[in-house]
CSV table of C-alpha atoms in Angstrom, one decimal:
chain,number,residue,atom,x,y,z
X,42,MET,CA,108.8,79.4,7.5
X,43,VAL,CA,112.0,77.3,7.8
X,44,LYS,CA,109.9,74.4,9.2
X,45,ASN,CA,108.1,74.3,5.8
X,46,LEU,CA,111.5,73.4,4.2
X,47,GLU,CA,112.3,70.7,6.7
X,48,ASN,CA,111.2,67.8,4.5
X,49,SER,CA,111.8,69.1,1.0
X,50,ALA,CA,112.3,66.7,-1.9
X,51,LEU,CA,112.9,67.0,-5.6
X,52,ARG,CA,112.2,64.3,-8.1
X,53,ILE,CA,113.3,64.3,-11.7
X,54,GLU,CA,111.8,61.6,-14.0
X,55,LYS,CA,112.9,60.8,-17.5
X,56,HIS,CA,110.8,58.8,-20.0
X,57,GLY,CA,112.2,58.9,-23.5
X,58,ASP,CA,112.8,62.6,-24.3
X,59,LYS,CA,110.3,63.8,-21.7
X,60,PHE,CA,111.6,65.1,-18.4
X,61,ARG,CA,109.3,65.8,-15.4
X,62,PHE,CA,110.3,67.9,-12.4
X,63,LEU,CA,108.3,67.3,-9.3
X,64,TYR,CA,108.6,68.8,-5.8
X,65,ALA,CA,107.3,67.8,-2.3
X,66,GLY,CA,107.8,69.8,0.8
X,67,GLY,CA,106.4,70.7,4.2
X,68,MET,CA,106.6,69.9,7.8
X,69,LEU,CA,105.5,66.2,7.4
X,70,GLU,CA,107.6,63.5,5.8
X,71,ASN,CA,106.5,61.7,2.6
X,72,GLY,CA,104.4,64.6,1.2
X,73,ALA,CA,102.8,64.2,-2.1
X,74,PHE,CA,104.9,65.3,-5.2
X,75,LYS,CA,103.5,68.0,-7.4
X,76,GLU,CA,104.7,68.5,-10.9
X,77,ILE,CA,106.5,71.8,-11.4
X,78,ILE,CA,107.0,71.4,-15.2
X,79,SER,CA,107.5,68.8,-17.8
X,80,GLN,CA,109.4,69.3,-21.0
X,81,ASP,CA,110.7,67.3,-24.0
X,82,PHE,CA,114.5,67.6,-24.2
X,83,ASP,CA,116.6,65.8,-26.9
X,84,MET,CA,119.6,65.0,-24.7
X,85,GLN,CA,121.3,62.1,-22.9
X,86,PRO,CA,122.5,63.3,-19.5
X,87,GLN,CA,125.7,61.6,-18.3
X,88,TYR,CA,126.3,63.3,-14.9
X,89,ILE,CA,124.3,64.0,-11.8
X,90,GLY,CA,125.1,66.8,-9.4
X,91,ILE,CA,123.7,67.1,-5.9
X,92,PHE,CA,124.2,70.3,-4.0
X,93,ALA,CA,122.7,72.4,-1.2
X,94,ILE,CA,122.4,76.2,-1.0
X,95,LYS,CA,122.5,78.4,2.1
X,96,VAL,CA,119.2,79.9,2.9
X,97,PHE,CA,117.9,81.5,6.1
X,98,THR,CA,121.2,81.2,8.1
X,99,ASN,CA,124.3,83.2,8.7
X,100,SER,CA,126.6,80.2,9.3
X,101,GLU,CA,129.5,79.5,6.9
X,102,ASN,CA,129.0,75.8,6.8
X,103,ILE,CA,125.7,73.9,6.4
X,104,PRO,CA,125.2,70.2,6.3
X,105,ALA,CA,123.5,68.6,3.3
X,106,ARG,CA,121.7,65.4,4.5
X,107,PHE,CA,120.2,63.0,2.0
X,108,LYS,CA,118.0,60.2,3.2
X,109,PHE,CA,117.5,58.6,-0.2
X,110,PHE,CA,119.0,58.6,-3.6
X,111,ARG,CA,118.3,56.3,-6.5
X,112,LEU,CA,119.4,56.2,-10.1
X,113,THR,CA,117.5,53.8,-12.3
């Protein structure tokens, strides 16, 4: 089960007031993104937060590795 989370990715797209939230994951890299939800929001975000949560482990510290991040 943990192997299925090995190559997880979240994509958030904004076009005008429409936000799309997409997810890709699995044991292979570069999996296809699938839309989770899309919604119109009347807001102008000014900050981005990146974080990791502890799942399936008892250790106190976990590394959060990011191979790619782009803000356009």
